[in-house]
């Protein structure tokens, strides 16, 4: 339990540092940035205290907001995906999730891809919706969501594959 | 009563979610409706310190380019001094000339240009007598206006911020308008409210007007890229391509107008 706690604390801090110092400055094509910090929310233990999980996600987003001077954009988007995560888990992993034996290290690749993609697309959509804050720019919002999502999905699959411990 | 308590207990995580959501959405709305967020900004000890550390490492990578820039600026100032001496006996420079504007050099430690609300961070704060609403320029070209500050750091609302509004004018004549940004390209800003009878030509220079008492008059902004009349057909909407490369900034100057409070008092009394 202690080990698990320290892993998640470390992940929380490392993701913030890398997001702020590295991934916010990629600016591929001038504006496409990956928002990799939501890996913390995606990889949080499935069995959890819901209130604490919501609060941690909110806090994570808020800290990123402090660094990016962006009001409450990241906090809103993170909070929303933290709230809908159980539904996404159920949708992408089905029976494995319902029997409470889900471990992210040994899941099937397609299921993992689906899980990450849904969370990331929803997060990015709300992120850009909040950033533009103007429904008449919906085309621009969707374009940004699509491009940034592809980038984030690729990176998060890469990162989780590299840092996963094979449990065979 | 029992039922209400039960309802709250049953839905406590959902209610907690709603509470946090309303906080974050209101912070977002605040950041959109008011051009500076009072609570969420990077001018604090922790975020400023981290950006400062990372910048002190990364600034070594483009030292050569920055040196060249500073050399050019030096050369420009030297020619200015040389030419002024020849023209008149009374010697003009900013330390003696009425002393209206105070220049403070600063370094950008966090740059941002790909978002809708771009905010920069500089490594000077209250200790260096930085206040809010001071002009920030780079090599006599416009960058933005300071907003929040603490003892060591200050945030700068970039001209690449959809909420920023700056008074600007044509260099040739005194027709003035409002400079804003539509959030599309970090190289192009928009100048609106220029009267229809103004002589607007592609390639003309746009400078700050000095009307807002933040920027001194004559800070370079950009050149006219294209223009058209707006819906009312009374004013021009002009696309201005910036002289400054906002994606590559390091050393900047903060300008304080010492007469600003006098001007504002006078305007408020009327």
Coordinates of C-alpha atoms in Angstrom, one line a residue:
Chain A
X1 CA 0.0 0.0 0.0
X2 CA 2.8 2.3 1.0
X3 CA 4.6 1.5 -2.2
X4 CA 1.5 2.2 -4.3
X5 CA 1.0 5.6 -2.6
X6 CA 4.6 6.7 -3.3
X7 CA 4.3 5.6 -6.9
X8 CA 1.3 7.7 -7.4
X9 CA 2.7 10.7 -5.6
X10 CA 5.9 10.5 -7.7
X11 CA 3.8 10.2 -10.9
X12 CA 1.7 13.2 -9.9
X13 CA 4.9 15.4 -9.4
X14 CA 6.8 14.1 -12.4
X15 CA 3.9 14.5 -14.8
X16 CA 3.5 18.2 -13.6
X17 CA 7.2 18.9 -14.1
X18 CA 7.4 17.3 -17.5
X19 CA 4.1 18.8 -18.7
X20 CA 5.2 22.3 -17.7
X21 CA 8.8 22.3 -18.7
X22 CA 8.7 20.0 -21.8
X23 CA 5.3 19.2 -23.3
X24 CA 3.9 22.7 -23.1
X25 CA 6.7 23.9 -25.3
X26 CA 6.5 21.5 -28.2
X27 CA 4.1 23.6 -30.3
X28 CA 4.1 21.2 -33.2
X29 CA 2.8 23.1 -36.3
X30 CA 2.7 26.2 -34.1
X31 CA -0.1 25.1 -31.7
X32 CA -0.4 21.4 -31.2
X33 CA 0.7 20.4 -27.7
X34 CA 0.2 17.1 -25.9
X35 CA -1.4 17.2 -22.4
X36 CA 0.3 14.2 -21.0
X37 CA -0.5 15.0 -17.3
X38 CA -3.9 13.3 -17.5
X39 CA -2.0 9.9 -17.4
X40 CA -2.2 10.3 -13.7
X41 CA -6.0 10.3 -13.9
X42 CA -6.1 7.4 -16.4
X43 CA -3.7 5.2 -14.3
X44 CA -5.1 6.0 -10.9
X45 CA -6.1 2.7 -9.0
X46 CA -9.5 1.4 -10.0
X47 CA -10.5 0.7 -6.4
X48 CA -10.4 4.2 -4.9
X49 CA -12.0 6.7 -2.6
X50 CA -14.1 8.6 -5.1
X51 CA -14.1 12.0 -3.3
X52 CA -10.3 11.9 -3.0
X53 CA -9.8 10.9 -6.6
X54 CA -12.0 13.8 -7.8
X55 CA -10.2 16.2 -5.5
X56 CA -6.7 15.1 -6.7
X57 CA -7.7 15.4 -10.3
X58 CA -9.0 18.9 -9.7
X59 CA -5.8 19.8 -7.8
X60 CA -3.7 18.4 -10.6
X61 CA -5.5 20.5 -13.2
X62 CA -5.4 23.6 -11.0
X63 CA -1.6 23.3 -10.5
X64 CA -1.2 23.0 -14.3
X65 CA -3.4 26.1 -14.6
X66 CA -1.1 28.1 -12.2
X67 CA 1.8 27.3 -14.5
X68 CA 0.0 28.0 -17.7
X69 CA -1.9 31.2 -16.5
X70 CA -5.1 29.6 -17.9
X71 CA -7.8 30.3 -15.3
X72 CA -9.6 27.1 -14.6
X73 CA -9.3 25.4 -18.0
X74 CA -7.2 22.3 -17.0
X75 CA -9.0 21.9 -13.7
X76 CA -12.4 21.7 -15.4
X77 CA -11.3 19.3 -18.1
X78 CA -9.5 17.0 -15.6
X79 CA -12.4 17.0 -13.2
X80 CA -14.8 16.0 -15.9
X81 CA -12.8 13.0 -17.1
X82 CA -12.2 12.0 -13.5
X83 CA -15.9 12.0 -12.9
X84 CA -16.8 10.0 -16.0
X85 CA -13.8 7.6 -15.7
X86 CA -15.9 4.7 -14.1
X87 CA -18.2 4.7 -17.1
X88 CA -15.3 4.7 -19.6
X89 CA -13.6 1.9 -17.7
X90 CA -16.8 -0.2 -17.8
X91 CA -17.2 0.6 -21.5
X92 CA -13.6 -0.3 -22.5
X93 CA -12.8 -3.2 -20.2
X94 CA -16.2 -4.7 -19.5
X95 CA -16.2 -7.8 -17.4
X96 CA -12.6 -7.4 -16.2
X97 CA -13.5 -4.1 -14.6
X98 CA -16.8 -5.4 -13.1
X99 CA -14.9 -8.2 -11.3
X100 CA -12.5 -5.8 -9.8
X101 CA -9.4 -7.6 -11.1
X102 CA -8.3 -4.9 -13.6
X103 CA -4.6 -4.1 -13.8
X104 CA -3.4 -1.7 -16.4
X105 CA -0.1 -3.6 -16.9
X106 CA -1.7 -6.7 -18.3
X107 CA -4.6 -5.6 -20.4
X108 CA -5.2 -6.2 -24.0
X109 CA -3.7 -3.5 -26.2
X110 CA -6.9 -2.6 -28.1
X111 CA -8.9 -2.2 -24.8
X112 CA -6.1 0.1 -23.4
X113 CA -6.1 2.1 -26.6
X114 CA -9.9 2.6 -26.5
X115 CA -9.7 3.6 -22.9
X116 CA -7.0 6.2 -23.4
X117 CA -8.6 7.5 -26.6
X118 CA -12.0 8.1 -25.0
X119 CA -10.6 9.8 -21.9
X120 CA -8.1 12.0 -23.9
X121 CA -10.6 13.1 -26.6
X122 CA -13.2 14.1 -23.9
X123 CA -10.5 15.9 -21.9
X124 CA -9.2 17.8 -24.9
X125 CA -12.6 18.7 -26.1
X126 CA -13.5 20.3 -22.8
X127 CA -10.1 21.9 -22.6
X128 CA -10.4 23.7 -25.9
X129 CA -14.1 24.5 -25.3
X130 CA -13.0 26.3 -22.2
X131 CA -10.0 27.9 -23.8
X132 CA -11.9 29.4 -26.7
X133 CA -15.1 29.9 -24.7
X134 CA -17.0 30.7 -27.8
X135 CA -19.3 28.1 -29.4
X136 CA -19.2 29.9 -32.8
X137 CA -15.6 28.7 -33.1
X138 CA -16.6 25.1 -32.8
X139 CA -14.8 24.1 -36.0
X140 CA -11.5 25.4 -34.6
X141 CA -12.2 23.7 -31.3
X142 CA -12.8 20.3 -33.0
X143 CA -9.7 20.7 -35.2
X144 CA -7.5 21.5 -32.2
X145 CA -9.1 18.6 -30.2
X146 CA -8.4 16.2 -33.0
X147 CA -4.8 17.1 -33.6
X148 CA -3.8 17.4 -30.0
X149 CA -5.7 14.2 -29.1
X150 CA -3.7 12.2 -31.7
X151 CA -0.5 13.6 -30.3
X152 CA -1.4 12.8 -26.7
X153 CA -2.8 9.3 -27.5
X154 CA 0.5 8.4 -29.3
X155 CA 2.6 9.7 -26.5
X156 CA 0.6 8.2 -23.6
X157 CA 0.6 4.7 -25.3
X158 CA 4.4 5.1 -25.8
X159 CA 5.0 6.2 -22.2
X160 CA 2.8 3.5 -20.6
X161 CA 4.4 0.8 -22.8
X162 CA 8.0 1.9 -21.9
X163 CA 7.3 2.2 -18.2
X164 CA 5.1 -0.9 -17.8
X165 CA 6.4 -3.7 -15.7
X166 CA 5.8 -7.0 -17.4
X167 CA 4.0 -9.3 -15.0
X168 CA 4.6 -12.6 -16.6
Chain B
X1 CA -35.1 16.3 7.0
X2 CA -33.9 12.7 7.2
X3 CA -34.5 12.4 3.5
X4 CA -32.5 15.5 2.7
X5 CA -29.6 14.1 4.7
X6 CA -29.9 10.8 3.1
X7 CA -30.0 12.4 -0.4
X8 CA -26.8 14.3 0.4
X9 CA -25.1 11.2 1.7
X10 CA -26.1 9.1 -1.2
X11 CA -25.0 11.7 -3.8
X12 CA -22.0 13.1 -1.9
X13 CA -19.5 12.4 -4.6
X14 CA -21.7 13.9 -7.3
X15 CA -22.4 17.0 -5.2
X16 CA -18.6 17.3 -4.5
X17 CA -18.1 17.0 -8.3
X18 CA -20.6 19.8 -8.9
X19 CA -18.9 22.0 -6.2
X20 CA -15.4 21.6 -7.7
X21 CA -16.8 22.0 -11.2
X22 CA -18.5 25.3 -10.3
X23 CA -15.2 26.5 -8.8
X24 CA -13.2 25.7 -11.9
X25 CA -15.8 27.0 -14.3
X26 CA -16.0 30.3 -12.4
X27 CA -12.2 30.6 -12.5
X28 CA -12.4 30.1 -16.3
X29 CA -15.1 32.6 -16.7
X30 CA -13.2 35.1 -14.6
X31 CA -10.1 34.6 -16.7
X32 CA -12.2 35.3 -19.9
X33 CA -14.2 38.3 -18.7
X34 CA -11.4 40.1 -16.9
X35 CA -8.0 40.4 -18.5
X36 CA -6.1 39.1 -15.5
X37 CA -6.8 36.2 -13.2
X38 CA -6.4 37.3 -9.7
X39 CA -5.8 33.9 -8.1
X40 CA -4.5 31.7 -10.9
X41 CA -1.3 33.2 -12.2
X42 CA 2.3 32.1 -12.5
X43 CA 3.7 35.1 -10.7
X44 CA 4.1 33.3 -7.4
X45 CA 7.1 31.9 -5.5
X46 CA 6.6 28.3 -6.6
X47 CA 5.8 28.5 -10.3
X48 CA 8.0 31.5 -10.8
X49 CA 10.9 29.8 -9.1
X50 CA 10.6 26.7 -11.3
X51 CA 10.4 28.7 -14.5
X52 CA 13.3 30.8 -13.4
X53 CA 15.5 27.7 -12.8
X54 CA 14.6 26.1 -16.1
X55 CA 15.2 29.3 -17.9
X56 CA 18.6 29.9 -16.3
X57 CA 19.6 26.6 -17.9
X58 CA 17.9 26.9 -21.3
X59 CA 19.0 30.5 -21.8
X60 CA 22.5 29.3 -22.5
X61 CA 21.3 27.6 -25.7
X62 CA 20.6 30.8 -27.6
X63 CA 23.3 33.0 -26.1
X64 CA 24.8 33.8 -29.5
X65 CA 21.5 34.9 -31.1
X66 CA 20.7 37.1 -28.1
X67 CA 24.2 38.6 -28.2
X68 CA 23.7 39.5 -31.8
X69 CA 20.3 41.0 -31.0
X70 CA 21.8 43.1 -28.2
X71 CA 24.6 44.2 -30.5
X72 CA 22.1 45.4 -33.1
X73 CA 20.2 47.3 -30.4
X74 CA 23.5 48.9 -29.2
X75 CA 24.4 49.9 -32.7
X76 CA 20.9 51.4 -33.2
X77 CA 21.2 53.4 -30.0
X78 CA 24.8 54.5 -30.9
X79 CA 23.6 55.8 -34.2
X80 CA 20.8 57.6 -32.5
X81 CA 23.1 59.3 -30.1
X82 CA 25.6 60.2 -32.8
X83 CA 23.0 61.7 -35.0
X84 CA 21.3 63.6 -32.3
X85 CA 24.6 65.3 -31.3
X86 CA 25.1 66.5 -34.8
X87 CA 21.6 67.9 -35.2
X88 CA 21.3 69.9 -32.0
X89 CA 23.6 71.0 -29.2
X90 CA 21.1 70.1 -26.5
X91 CA 21.8 66.4 -25.9
X92 CA 18.8 64.2 -25.6
X93 CA 18.6 60.8 -23.9
X94 CA 16.1 59.2 -21.7
X95 CA 18.0 59.9 -18.4
X96 CA 17.7 63.7 -18.9
X97 CA 14.9 64.2 -21.3
X98 CA 12.0 65.3 -19.1
X99 CA 12.5 61.9 -17.3
X100 CA 9.0 60.8 -18.0
X101 CA 9.8 57.2 -18.8
X102 CA 11.7 54.8 -16.7
X103 CA 13.3 51.7 -18.3
X104 CA 13.9 48.5 -16.5
X105 CA 15.6 45.6 -18.2
X106 CA 14.0 42.2 -17.6
X107 CA 14.2 38.6 -18.9
X108 CA 11.3 36.5 -20.2
X109 CA 11.4 33.3 -18.2
X110 CA 8.2 31.8 -19.6
X111 CA 7.0 32.4 -23.2
X112 CA 3.7 31.3 -24.7
X113 CA 2.1 32.0 -28.0
X114 CA 0.0 29.0 -29.1
X115 CA -3.0 29.6 -26.8
X116 CA -5.8 32.0 -26.9
X117 CA -4.8 33.8 -23.7
X118 CA -1.1 34.0 -23.9
X119 CA 0.6 35.2 -20.7
X120 CA 4.4 35.7 -20.3
X121 CA 6.4 35.7 -17.1
X122 CA 9.4 38.1 -16.4
X123 CA 12.0 37.8 -13.7
X124 CA 11.4 41.3 -12.2
X125 CA 8.8 42.1 -9.6
X126 CA 7.9 44.6 -6.9
X127 CA 11.5 44.7 -5.6
X128 CA 12.5 46.2 -9.0
X129 CA 9.5 48.6 -8.7
X130 CA 7.4 46.8 -11.3
X131 CA 3.7 47.6 -11.0
X132 CA 0.7 46.5 -13.0
X133 CA -0.1 48.2 -16.4
X134 CA 3.5 48.9 -17.4
X135 CA 4.6 48.6 -21.1
X136 CA 6.9 45.8 -22.1
X137 CA 9.0 46.1 -25.3
X138 CA 11.8 44.3 -27.0
X139 CA 14.2 46.3 -29.1
X140 CA 11.6 49.1 -29.4
X141 CA 9.0 46.6 -30.6
X142 CA 5.8 46.0 -28.7
X143 CA 5.3 42.8 -26.5
X144 CA 2.6 43.4 -23.9
X145 CA 1.5 44.9 -20.6
X146 CA 2.3 43.7 -17.1
X147 CA -0.6 42.4 -15.0
X148 CA 0.0 40.5 -11.8
X149 CA 3.2 40.8 -9.8
X150 CA 4.8 39.6 -6.6
X151 CA 8.1 40.5 -5.0
X152 CA 10.3 38.8 -7.6
X153 CA 8.1 38.0 -10.7
X154 CA 5.5 39.6 -12.9
X155 CA 3.1 38.3 -15.5
X156 CA 2.8 40.1 -18.9
X157 CA -0.4 40.0 -20.9
X158 CA 1.0 39.4 -24.4
X159 CA -0.4 41.3 -27.4
X160 CA -1.2 37.7 -28.5
X161 CA -4.1 37.5 -26.0
X162 CA -7.6 37.7 -27.2
X163 CA -8.5 40.0 -24.3
X164 CA -5.7 42.5 -24.8
X165 CA -6.6 46.0 -26.2
X166 CA -3.9 48.5 -27.1
X167 CA -4.3 51.9 -28.6
X168 CA -2.3 52.1 -31.9
X169 CA -2.1 54.5 -34.9
X170 CA -0.7 54.9 -38.4
X171 CA 2.9 56.2 -38.4
X172 CA 2.2 58.6 -41.3
X173 CA -0.9 60.2 -40.0
X174 CA -2.5 60.4 -36.5
X175 CA -5.5 58.2 -37.2
X176 CA -5.8 55.9 -34.3
X177 CA -7.6 52.6 -33.5
X178 CA -7.6 49.6 -31.2
X179 CA -5.1 46.8 -31.5
X180 CA -6.5 43.3 -30.6
X181 CA -5.8 39.7 -31.6
X182 CA -8.2 37.1 -33.1
X183 CA -6.3 34.1 -31.8
X184 CA -5.3 32.7 -35.2
X185 CA -1.7 33.4 -36.1
X186 CA 1.1 34.5 -33.7
X187 CA 2.4 36.7 -36.5
X188 CA -0.7 38.7 -37.3
X189 CA -2.7 41.0 -35.1
X190 CA -5.8 43.1 -35.9
X191 CA -6.2 46.9 -35.9
X192 CA -9.8 48.1 -35.8
X193 CA -11.7 51.4 -35.5
X194 CA -9.5 53.3 -38.0
X195 CA -11.6 55.9 -39.7
X196 CA -12.6 55.3 -43.3
X197 CA -11.0 58.5 -44.6
X198 CA -7.6 57.5 -43.3
X199 CA -5.0 56.9 -46.0
X200 CA -4.3 53.1 -45.5
X201 CA -1.9 51.3 -47.7
X202 CA -0.4 47.8 -47.6
X203 CA 3.1 48.0 -46.0
X204 CA 2.5 51.1 -43.9
X205 CA 3.9 51.0 -40.4
X206 CA 1.7 50.9 -37.3
X207 CA 3.0 52.3 -34.1
X208 CA 1.6 52.8 -30.6
X209 CA -0.3 56.0 -30.1
X210 CA 0.7 57.0 -26.6
X211 CA -2.9 57.8 -25.8
X212 CA -3.3 55.1 -23.1
X213 CA -0.4 56.5 -21.1
X214 CA 0.9 53.0 -20.8
X215 CA 3.1 52.9 -24.0
X216 CA 5.1 55.9 -25.0
X217 CA 4.2 57.1 -28.5
X218 CA 6.1 55.5 -31.4
X219 CA 6.8 51.9 -30.2
X220 CA 6.8 49.8 -33.4
X221 CA 4.1 47.3 -33.9
X222 CA 4.0 46.0 -37.4
X223 CA 3.2 46.7 -41.0
X224 CA -0.2 46.5 -42.7
X225 CA -0.7 43.1 -44.4
X226 CA -4.2 43.6 -45.8
X227 CA -7.3 45.6 -44.9
X228 CA -11.0 45.8 -45.5
X229 CA -14.0 47.9 -44.4
X230 CA -16.1 46.5 -41.5
X231 CA -19.8 45.7 -41.7
X232 CA -20.8 49.3 -40.9
X233 CA -18.5 50.5 -43.7
X234 CA -17.2 53.3 -41.5
X235 CA -14.1 51.8 -40.1
X236 CA -11.2 49.8 -41.5
X237 CA -10.3 46.3 -40.2
X238 CA -6.6 45.9 -40.7
X239 CA -4.4 42.8 -40.4
X240 CA -1.0 43.9 -39.1
X241 CA 2.0 41.5 -39.5
X242 CA 4.1 42.0 -36.4
X243 CA 7.8 43.2 -36.6
X244 CA 8.5 41.2 -33.5
X245 CA 8.9 37.4 -33.6
X246 CA 6.8 36.7 -30.5
X247 CA 8.0 33.0 -30.5
X248 CA 11.6 34.0 -29.8
X249 CA 11.9 36.5 -26.9
X250 CA 14.5 36.8 -24.2
X251 CA 15.7 40.2 -23.1
X252 CA 13.0 42.9 -22.8
X253 CA 12.5 46.4 -21.4
X254 CA 9.7 47.4 -19.0
X255 CA 8.7 51.0 -19.3
X256 CA 7.1 53.0 -16.6
X257 CA 5.4 56.2 -17.4
X258 CA 6.0 58.4 -14.3
X259 CA 3.3 60.9 -15.3
X260 CA 0.6 58.2 -15.6
X261 CA -1.1 58.9 -12.3
X262 CA -1.1 62.6 -13.1
X263 CA -2.7 62.0 -16.5
X264 CA -5.3 59.6 -15.0
X265 CA -6.2 62.0 -12.2
X266 CA -6.8 64.7 -14.8
X267 CA -9.0 62.4 -17.0
X268 CA -11.0 61.1 -14.0
X269 CA -11.8 64.6 -12.8
X270 CA -13.5 65.5 -16.0

